[in-house]
Coordinates of C-alpha atoms and ligand atoms in Angstrom, one line a residue:
M916 CA -109.0 121.1 46.7
K917 CA -108.1 119.6 50.1
N918 CA -104.5 118.5 50.2
P919 CA -104.8 115.2 52.0
E920 CA -100.9 115.0 52.9
A921 CA -100.7 118.6 53.8
T922 CA -103.5 117.7 56.3
Y923 CA -102.1 114.2 57.6
I924 CA -98.4 116.2 58.9
R925 CA -100.5 118.7 60.5
R926 CA -102.0 116.2 62.8
T927 CA -99.4 113.8 63.1
P928 CA -96.9 116.0 64.4
T929 CA -95.2 113.8 66.7
S930 CA -95.1 110.4 64.4
K931 CA -92.8 112.5 62.6
K932 CA -90.4 113.4 65.2
L933 CA -90.6 109.9 66.9
W934 CA -90.0 108.8 62.6
Q935 CA -87.2 111.0 62.3
K936 CA -85.7 110.1 65.4
A937 CA -86.2 106.1 65.2
Q938 CA -84.0 106.5 61.9
Q939 CA -80.6 106.9 63.4
H940 CA -81.1 103.3 64.5
I941 CA -83.4 101.3 62.4
P942 CA -83.0 101.8 58.8
G943 CA -86.0 103.6 57.2
G944 CA -87.3 104.2 60.9
I945 CA -89.7 100.9 60.7
T946 CA -89.1 96.9 61.3
A947 CA -91.0 95.9 58.0
N948 CA -91.0 97.3 55.3
V949 CA -94.5 97.1 54.4
K950 CA -94.8 99.8 57.9
H951 CA -93.4 102.4 55.7
Y952 CA -95.8 104.9 53.2
N953 CA -95.2 108.2 52.3
P954 CA -95.3 110.6 54.0
Y955 CA -94.1 108.8 57.1
P956 CA -96.3 105.8 59.0
I957 CA -98.3 107.5 62.5
F958 CA -96.6 106.0 65.7
M959 CA -99.3 104.6 67.8
K960 CA -99.3 104.8 71.5
K961 CA -102.1 102.4 72.1
A962 CA -105.5 100.3 71.5
K963 CA -108.5 99.4 72.4
G964 CA -111.4 97.1 71.0
S965 CA -111.4 98.4 67.1
K966 CA -109.7 101.8 68.3
L967 CA -106.3 102.3 67.8
Y968 CA -104.4 106.2 69.7
D969 CA -101.6 107.7 68.1
V970 CA -98.8 109.9 69.7
D971 CA -100.7 113.0 69.4
D972 CA -103.7 111.7 70.3
N973 CA -105.6 110.9 67.4
E974 CA -108.7 108.7 67.8
Y975 CA -108.8 105.6 64.5
I976 CA -111.0 103.0 63.4
D977 CA -109.0 100.3 62.8
Y978 CA -109.6 98.2 59.1
C979 CA -105.8 97.3 59.6
L980 CA -106.5 95.3 62.4
C981 CA -102.3 93.8 62.4
Y982 CA -103.0 93.4 58.7
G983 CA -105.5 90.8 59.8
P984 CA -104.6 88.7 62.8
L985 CA -106.8 91.0 65.7
I986 CA -110.4 89.3 64.2
L987 CA -111.3 90.2 67.4
G988 CA -110.3 93.6 67.8
H989 CA -107.3 95.0 70.2
G990 CA -107.3 93.5 73.4
H991 CA -110.3 91.4 73.3
P992 CA -111.0 90.0 77.5
T993 CA -111.2 86.4 76.3
V994 CA -107.6 86.4 74.7
T995 CA -106.4 88.7 77.4
K996 CA -107.5 86.7 80.3
A997 CA -106.0 83.6 78.5
I998 CA -102.7 84.9 78.0
K999 CA -102.6 85.9 81.7
K1000 CA -104.3 83.0 82.7
Q1001 CA -101.3 80.6 80.9
L1002 CA -98.6 83.4 82.7
D1003 CA -99.6 83.0 86.7
Q1004 CA -101.2 79.8 86.6
K1005 CA -97.8 78.1 84.6
G1006 CA -95.4 80.3 85.7
T1007 CA -93.5 81.0 82.8
T1008 CA -93.7 82.5 78.9
T1009 CA -92.6 79.4 77.4
Y1010 CA -90.5 75.7 78.4
G1011 CA -88.7 74.8 75.4
T1012 CA -90.4 71.0 76.1
P1013 CA -93.4 69.9 74.6
N1014 CA -96.4 71.2 75.8
E1015 CA -100.4 69.9 76.5
I1016 CA -101.5 73.1 74.7
E1017 CA -99.7 72.0 71.3
T1018 CA -101.5 68.6 71.2
K1019 CA -104.6 70.8 72.2
M1020 CA -104.2 73.5 69.2
A1021 CA -103.3 70.6 67.0
K1022 CA -106.4 68.9 67.6
K1023 CA -108.6 72.2 67.6
I1024 CA -107.0 73.2 64.0
K1025 CA -107.7 69.9 62.5
Q1026 CA -111.1 70.1 63.9
H1027 CA -112.0 72.7 61.5
V1028 CA -109.2 72.7 58.3
P1029 CA -110.3 69.8 56.0
C1030 CA -106.3 69.4 54.9
A1031 CA -104.9 69.6 58.6
K1032 CA -104.5 65.7 59.6
M1033 CA -100.8 66.5 61.2
I1034 CA -99.7 70.2 62.1
R1035 CA -96.3 71.6 63.2
F1036 CA -96.0 75.2 64.8
T1037 CA -94.0 77.9 63.7
N1038 CA -93.5 81.4 64.7
S1039 CA -94.8 83.3 61.9
G1040 CA -96.8 82.6 58.4
L1041 CA -93.1 82.8 56.6
E1042 CA -91.6 80.0 58.5
A1043 CA -95.0 77.9 57.8
T1044 CA -95.1 78.4 53.7
L1045 CA -91.4 78.1 54.2
H1046 CA -91.5 74.6 55.9
A1047 CA -94.5 73.6 53.8
I1048 CA -92.3 73.8 50.4
R1049 CA -89.6 72.1 51.9
T1050 CA -91.4 69.8 53.5
A1051 CA -93.4 69.0 49.6
R1052 CA -89.5 68.6 48.1
A1053 CA -89.1 66.7 51.2
H1054 CA -91.7 64.4 50.0
T1055 CA -91.7 64.6 46.2
K1056 CA -88.2 64.4 45.9
K1057 CA -88.5 67.1 42.9
P1058 CA -86.5 70.7 43.2
K1059 CA -89.2 73.5 41.7
I1060 CA -92.2 75.2 42.8
A1061 CA -94.2 77.0 41.5
K1062 CA -96.3 80.4 42.6
F1063 CA -99.0 83.0 41.4
E1064 CA -98.3 85.8 40.0
G1065 CA -98.9 88.2 42.4
H1066 CA -99.3 86.1 45.4
Y1067 CA -97.6 86.7 48.7
H1068 CA -96.3 83.9 50.8
G1069 CA -93.8 85.5 53.0
A1070 CA -90.2 87.4 52.6
Y1071 CA -87.3 84.7 52.1
D1072 CA -85.6 84.2 48.4
Q1073 CA -87.6 80.9 47.3
V1074 CA -91.2 83.1 47.1
T1075 CA -90.3 87.0 46.9
I1076 CA -90.7 87.0 43.4
S1077 CA -92.9 88.4 40.7
I1078 CA -95.4 89.7 43.6
T1079 CA -95.6 93.0 42.3
P1080 CA -93.8 93.2 39.4
P1081 CA -93.3 96.2 36.7
L1082 CA -95.9 94.9 34.0
S1083 CA -93.5 95.6 31.5
Q1084 CA -91.3 93.3 33.0
A1085 CA -93.6 90.9 33.7
G1086 CA -93.7 89.0 29.9
P1087 CA -96.6 87.4 28.7
N1088 CA -100.1 86.9 30.4
Q1089 CA -100.1 83.4 29.9
A1090 CA -96.7 82.5 30.8
P1091 CA -95.2 85.7 33.5
I1092 CA -91.5 86.0 33.3
P1093 CA -90.0 85.4 37.3
V1094 CA -89.1 88.6 38.5
S1095 CA -87.4 89.5 41.3
N1096 CA -88.7 91.3 44.1
S1097 CA -86.4 91.8 45.8
A1098 CA -82.9 93.1 46.3
G1099 CA -80.3 90.4 47.4
L1100 CA -82.0 87.3 46.2
P1101 CA -79.7 84.8 43.9
R1102 CA -80.6 84.1 40.4
H1103 CA -80.8 80.0 40.9
I1104 CA -84.1 81.0 42.8
L1105 CA -85.5 82.1 40.1
E1106 CA -84.3 79.2 37.6
N1107 CA -86.1 77.5 40.3
T1108 CA -89.4 79.0 41.0
V1109 CA -92.1 78.6 38.2
V1110 CA -94.6 81.7 38.1
L1111 CA -98.5 80.5 37.0
P1112 CA -101.0 83.0 35.9
F1113 CA -104.5 82.7 38.1
N1114 CA -107.7 81.8 37.4
D1115 CA -106.7 80.9 33.9
L1116 CA -106.6 76.8 34.3
P1117 CA -105.8 76.6 30.3
N1118 CA -102.9 78.7 30.8
T1119 CA -101.9 77.2 34.3
E1120 CA -102.7 73.6 32.9
K1121 CA -99.8 73.8 29.9
L1122 CA -97.1 75.4 32.6
I1123 CA -97.9 72.4 34.8
K1124 CA -97.0 70.0 32.0
K1125 CA -94.3 71.5 30.9
H1126 CA -92.4 71.5 34.0
K1127 CA -94.3 68.5 35.8
N1128 CA -91.6 66.0 36.6
Q1129 CA -89.6 68.9 38.5
L1130 CA -92.8 70.4 40.2
A1131 CA -92.3 69.9 44.1
A1132 CA -95.4 71.9 44.8
I1133 CA -98.1 74.8 43.5
I1134 CA -98.0 76.7 46.3
V1135 CA -101.6 79.6 45.7
E1136 CA -103.4 82.1 47.7
P1137 CA -107.0 80.5 47.1
V1138 CA -108.2 84.1 47.4
A1139 CA -105.4 86.3 45.8
R1140 CA -104.1 88.8 48.0
G1141 CA -107.2 88.4 50.3
F1142 CA -110.0 90.0 47.9
I1143 CA -109.4 88.4 44.2
A1144 CA -111.7 85.2 44.5
P1145 CA -110.8 82.4 42.6
D1146 CA -113.1 80.9 39.8
I1147 CA -114.4 77.2 41.6
D1148 CA -113.4 75.8 38.5
F1149 CA -110.0 77.5 37.9
L1150 CA -109.8 75.8 41.8
K1151 CA -110.5 72.6 41.2
G1152 CA -108.7 72.0 38.2
L1153 CA -105.6 73.0 39.8
R1154 CA -106.6 70.4 42.2
T1155 CA -107.3 67.6 39.9
L1156 CA -104.0 68.4 38.0
T1157 CA -101.9 68.4 40.5
E1158 CA -103.3 65.4 42.2
E1159 CA -102.8 64.0 38.1
N1160 CA -99.1 64.7 38.2
Q1161 CA -97.8 64.0 41.9
I1162 CA -97.3 67.5 42.9
V1163 CA -98.0 69.1 46.4
L1164 CA -101.3 71.8 46.4
I1165 CA -100.5 74.0 49.5
F1166 CA -103.0 76.1 49.9
D1167 CA -101.4 79.6 51.8
E1168 CA -104.2 80.4 54.3
I1169 CA -101.9 83.0 56.1
M1170 CA -104.6 85.7 55.2
T1171 CA -107.9 83.3 54.9
G1172 CA -107.6 80.5 58.0
F1173 CA -110.3 81.5 60.4
R1174 CA -111.3 84.8 58.4
L1175 CA -113.1 82.9 55.8
G1176 CA -114.8 80.7 58.6
L1177 CA -113.5 78.1 60.7
G1178 CA -112.5 75.9 58.1
G1179 CA -110.7 78.4 55.5
A1180 CA -110.9 78.7 51.9
Q1181 CA -111.0 75.3 51.8
K1182 CA -113.9 74.9 53.3
H1183 CA -115.6 77.4 51.8
F1184 CA -114.9 76.6 48.1
G1185 CA -115.3 72.8 48.5
V1186 CA -111.6 72.1 47.4
T1187 CA -109.3 70.5 49.4
P1188 CA -105.7 70.5 49.1
D1189 CA -102.7 68.3 50.4
M1190 CA -101.1 71.1 52.1
V1191 CA -102.0 74.4 54.0
A1192 CA -99.9 77.1 56.0
L1193 CA -101.4 78.7 58.3
G1194 CA -101.0 82.3 60.7
K1195 CA -102.3 85.4 61.4
I1196 CA -105.9 84.4 63.1
I1197 CA -103.9 81.2 64.7
G1198 CA -101.7 83.2 66.9
G1199 CA -104.7 85.1 68.4
G1200 CA -102.6 88.9 67.7
L1201 CA -99.2 87.4 69.0
P1202 CA -96.5 85.9 66.2
A1203 CA -97.8 82.4 65.0
G1204 CA -97.4 80.1 62.2
A1205 CA -98.4 76.4 61.6
F1206 CA -98.0 74.1 58.9
A1207 CA -100.1 71.2 58.2
G1208 CA -101.4 68.3 56.0
K1209 CA -101.8 64.5 54.7
P1210 CA -100.3 62.3 57.5
E1211 CA -97.9 60.7 54.4
I1212 CA -96.5 64.0 53.4
M1213 CA -96.1 65.5 57.1
K1214 CA -94.1 62.7 58.5
V1215 CA -91.5 63.2 56.7
T1216 CA -91.1 66.0 59.5
S1217 CA -90.7 63.7 62.0
P1218 CA -87.2 61.8 63.0
L1219 CA -89.0 58.9 64.8
G1220 CA -87.5 55.9 62.6
S1221 CA -84.4 58.0 60.6
K1222 CA -81.4 56.8 61.0
H1223 CA -79.5 60.2 60.1
P1224 CA -80.7 63.8 60.6
Y1225 CA -81.0 64.0 56.9
D1226 CA -83.3 61.0 56.7
H1227 CA -86.2 63.5 57.6
L1228 CA -86.8 67.0 57.2
F1229 CA -84.7 70.4 59.4
H1230 CA -87.6 72.1 61.3
S1231 CA -86.8 73.7 64.3
G1232 CA -87.2 77.6 66.0
T1233 CA -86.6 78.1 69.4
F1234 CA -90.4 79.7 70.3
S1235 CA -92.3 76.9 68.3
G1236 CA -95.6 76.0 69.4
C1237 CA -95.1 78.7 72.3
P1238 CA -97.8 78.5 74.8
I1239 CA -98.6 81.8 75.1
V1240 CA -98.9 82.4 71.7
L1241 CA -101.0 79.2 71.8
A1242 CA -103.7 80.5 74.4
A1243 CA -104.0 83.4 73.0
G1244 CA -104.8 81.9 69.1
L1245 CA -107.0 78.7 71.5
A1246 CA -109.1 82.0 72.8
T1247 CA -109.6 83.4 69.8
I1248 CA -111.0 80.3 68.4
E1249 CA -112.9 79.5 70.9
E1250 CA -114.6 82.8 70.6
L1251 CA -115.2 82.6 66.5
E1252 CA -116.9 79.1 67.8
K1253 CA -119.6 80.9 69.2
P1254 CA -123.0 81.9 66.8
R1255 CA -123.6 84.0 64.7
T1256 CA -119.8 85.4 65.1
Y1257 CA -118.6 85.6 61.3
N1258 CA -122.1 87.5 60.4
H1259 CA -121.3 90.0 62.3
I1260 CA -117.6 90.2 61.0
N1261 CA -119.3 89.6 57.8
W1262 CA -122.0 92.3 58.3
I1263 CA -119.2 95.0 58.5
A1264 CA -117.5 94.0 55.6
E1265 CA -120.3 94.5 53.5
E1266 CA -121.4 97.6 54.8
V1267 CA -118.2 99.3 54.0
K1268 CA -118.2 98.2 50.6
K1269 CA -121.2 98.6 49.8
C1270 CA -121.1 102.5 51.7
M1271 CA -117.9 103.5 49.3
N1272 CA -119.6 101.1 45.7
D1273 CA -122.3 103.7 46.7
V1274 CA -120.7 106.8 47.2
F1275 CA -118.1 106.1 44.4
D1276 CA -121.1 106.0 42.1
D1277 CA -123.0 108.6 43.3
Y1278 CA -119.4 110.9 42.4
N1279 CA -118.9 109.0 39.1
I1280 CA -115.9 107.8 39.8
A1281 CA -114.4 104.3 38.4
A1282 CA -113.2 102.7 41.5
Q1283 CA -114.5 99.6 43.7
A1284 CA -114.5 97.8 46.8
I1285 CA -114.1 94.2 46.3
G1286 CA -113.4 91.0 48.4
L1287 CA -114.9 88.0 50.2
G1288 CA -116.4 87.6 53.6
S1289 CA -114.2 90.5 56.1
M1290 CA -111.6 91.2 53.5
F1291 CA -111.6 93.9 50.8
Q1292 CA -109.8 96.3 48.8
C1293 CA -110.2 99.4 47.4
L1294 CA -109.4 99.7 43.4
F1295 CA -109.3 102.4 41.8
T1296 CA -110.0 101.4 38.2
S1297 CA -112.6 101.2 35.8
Q1298 CA -111.6 97.1 35.1
K1299 CA -115.2 95.6 36.1
R1300 CA -113.9 92.7 36.8
I1301 CA -111.1 91.6 38.4
R1302 CA -109.4 88.3 38.5
N1303 CA -105.5 88.0 38.9
Y1304 CA -102.5 90.3 39.8
R1305 CA -102.1 92.3 36.6
D1306 CA -106.0 93.4 37.1
T1307 CA -105.1 95.1 39.8
A1308 CA -101.7 96.7 38.7
K1309 CA -103.3 98.6 36.1
A1310 CA -105.4 101.3 39.0
D1311 CA -104.4 104.4 40.2
A1312 CA -102.6 103.5 43.6
Q1313 CA -101.9 107.5 43.6
R1314 CA -105.5 108.2 43.5
R1315 CA -106.0 105.1 46.2
V1316 CA -103.1 106.4 48.6
N1317 CA -105.0 109.9 48.9
F1318 CA -108.3 108.5 49.4
D1319 CA -106.5 106.1 52.4
L1320 CA -104.7 109.2 53.7
E1321 CA -108.2 111.2 54.0
L1322 CA -109.5 108.1 55.5
I1323 CA -107.1 108.4 58.0
N1324 CA -107.6 112.2 58.9
N1325 CA -111.4 111.6 58.9
G1326 CA -110.7 108.6 62.0
V1327 CA -110.5 105.7 59.9
Y1328 CA -107.0 104.2 60.1
V1329 CA -106.3 101.3 57.3
R1330 CA -102.6 101.0 56.0
P1331 CA -102.7 103.2 52.7
H1332 CA -103.2 101.0 49.9
K1333 CA -103.6 97.5 51.6
P1334 CA -106.5 95.8 52.6
F1335 CA -109.3 96.2 54.7
H1336 CA -109.7 93.5 57.4
T1337 CA -113.2 94.0 59.9
S1338 CA -113.7 92.2 63.6
L1339 CA -115.8 91.2 66.2
V1340 CA -116.0 94.5 67.9
H1341 CA -116.7 97.1 65.3
T1342 CA -119.8 98.5 65.4
K1343 CA -122.9 100.4 64.1
A1344 CA -121.3 103.2 65.3
D1345 CA -118.0 102.6 63.7
L1346 CA -119.7 102.3 61.0
D1347 CA -121.9 105.6 60.8
K1348 CA -118.3 107.6 61.8
T1349 CA -116.6 105.5 58.8
F1350 CA -119.3 106.3 56.2
E1351 CA -118.7 109.7 57.0
A1352 CA -115.0 109.3 56.0
I1353 CA -115.6 107.4 53.0
K1354 CA -118.0 110.4 51.7
E1355 CA -115.6 112.9 53.3
A1356 CA -112.4 111.1 51.6
T1357 CA -114.6 110.6 48.1
K1358 CA -115.3 114.6 47.7
T1359 CA -111.4 114.8 48.3
V1360 CA -110.3 112.5 45.5
A1361 CA -112.9 113.0 43.1
K1362 CA -112.3 116.3 42.5
Ligands
PLP2320 C1 -100.9 85.2 51.9 C2 -99.5 85.1 53.1 N1 -98.6 84.5 53.3 C3 -97.4 85.1 53.7 C4 -97.4 85.8 54.7 C5 -96.0 85.8 55.9 O1 -96.9 86.0 57.0 P1 -95.7 86.5 58.1 O2 -95.8 87.9 58.3 O3 -96.7 86.3 59.4 O4 -94.1 86.1 58.2 C6 -98.3 86.8 54.4 C7 -98.3 87.9 55.7 O5 -99.3 89.2 55.1 C8 -100.1 86.3 54.1 O6 -100.0 87.4 53.6

C-alpha cells in the first residue's frame, strides 16, 4: 500500500528543514496552531490565482484559501490595484484618524447584510466576536453568554470552550457540559458560558429558559464550522426565543459573510439576528473584522454623550479601520457584486463535492463531502445526516488526514482535516486536475 506520509516527506524536504529551523525561534515552528499538522506543515513561497507554490517548487491548486478569505484567489488584480492605489495616492499605510473609506465600507456592508445598521471595524474575526459579545453584555447588563457545542468564534477565553470536546467529557446530547478547549483558561469562564446543542430546538429552548435572566447573548455560527447547515426551523426558533427572552442574538458570519452570498447566512436563510460578527472576506486577504447590529444596541460603543469612560463600551484598536485593509475589502466586495460570480464559485464547489461523493461510492467507502455554497467538508463516516459537532466527531480523522496528504501529494492543497473553500479564479482545468487527485487519494485510502 502507498504511504501518503512517506511520499509527502519525500516531496517536501525544504519545508521540513525550514520548519525545524523555525522551531528554534517560534514554539512549534508555527505562528498559529491551526497551521500545524503531522508530519509538518508545508512552507509556501509564492502564490497566484488559484495556485500556491512551495519552497520545493511543488505547485498546488489551493482549496484552503487562507481558511476562506481569498474568495477571489491570490493576488487578484483588482484587489492589488486598490491596495497600490491607496499607498501611492495617499502616501501612507494608515492614519490613526478617521478616514472616509471607513464610512464607504460601512455603507457597503449595510447595503448587503440585513442586521448591519451600525458598524465598527476590528483587526480580526476574534476581536469582532469579542466586541459583539461585550456590546451585548453592556446593552442587556446581563453576565453570561451561550454558545453552541462545536462552534468556533476565535481563540479567547470566553469562547474557547467546547469547540472540539472529547465526547467522553462532553456530557449528555441534550445538555452539553462546557469543556475547556485550551490550557490556561480560568475556571470562572466555564461557569459563565452555557453550551447549547446545535440543530436541537427543544433542548436549546430548555437551556435558554433555565438561564434566560443571566444570558446577555447567544452566539451561533449559522452554518456550523462552515459546512453543517441549520434546520431553518431551528434558526427561526432561536430568533423567536432570543426575542422573547431579551437575549441578543449574534450571528458569527466570519465564515459565511460574503461567501454564502453578499448578504451572508442571514440573507440566505431569511433570519435576521440582532448583531453580526464579520471577518475574512471583508479584508480582501488582509487582517480584518467588524461587528455590527441594531442602532439601539451598537450605540453603547459611542463615546458621544457619556459622562465617564465606563458609561460606554471600551472598543479600541491601533489599526482598526486601516485604509489599506478596507480598500482591499471594498475592491473584493465590488468584484463579488458583478453578475454570476457566486454561480461560478459555487459551481466549482459543487463539482468537487460531486466528484468526491461519486468516487467514494465507486470504491464503496463510507465517506461524504457536505456543505453549502462554496464551503464544504469531507467526512469519513457512514452517518448519513450530519447535524452537529457530535456527528462529525465520530468520523475517521486519520483516514481523512491520509486522504488529504495524498491530495497534497497530487497537487491539491487543503489544510489536512479542515474544510475546503473555492474561489472565483478556480478553472475547469483546475477541476480536471482535482478530479484526478481525488481518484488517486481515494484509491490510496480505500486499501
Ligand atoms: C466562524 C469563525 N469565527 C471566528 C473566527 C476567528 O477569526 P480570526 O481568525 O480572524 O480571528 C474564525 C476563524 O476561522 C471563524 O471561522
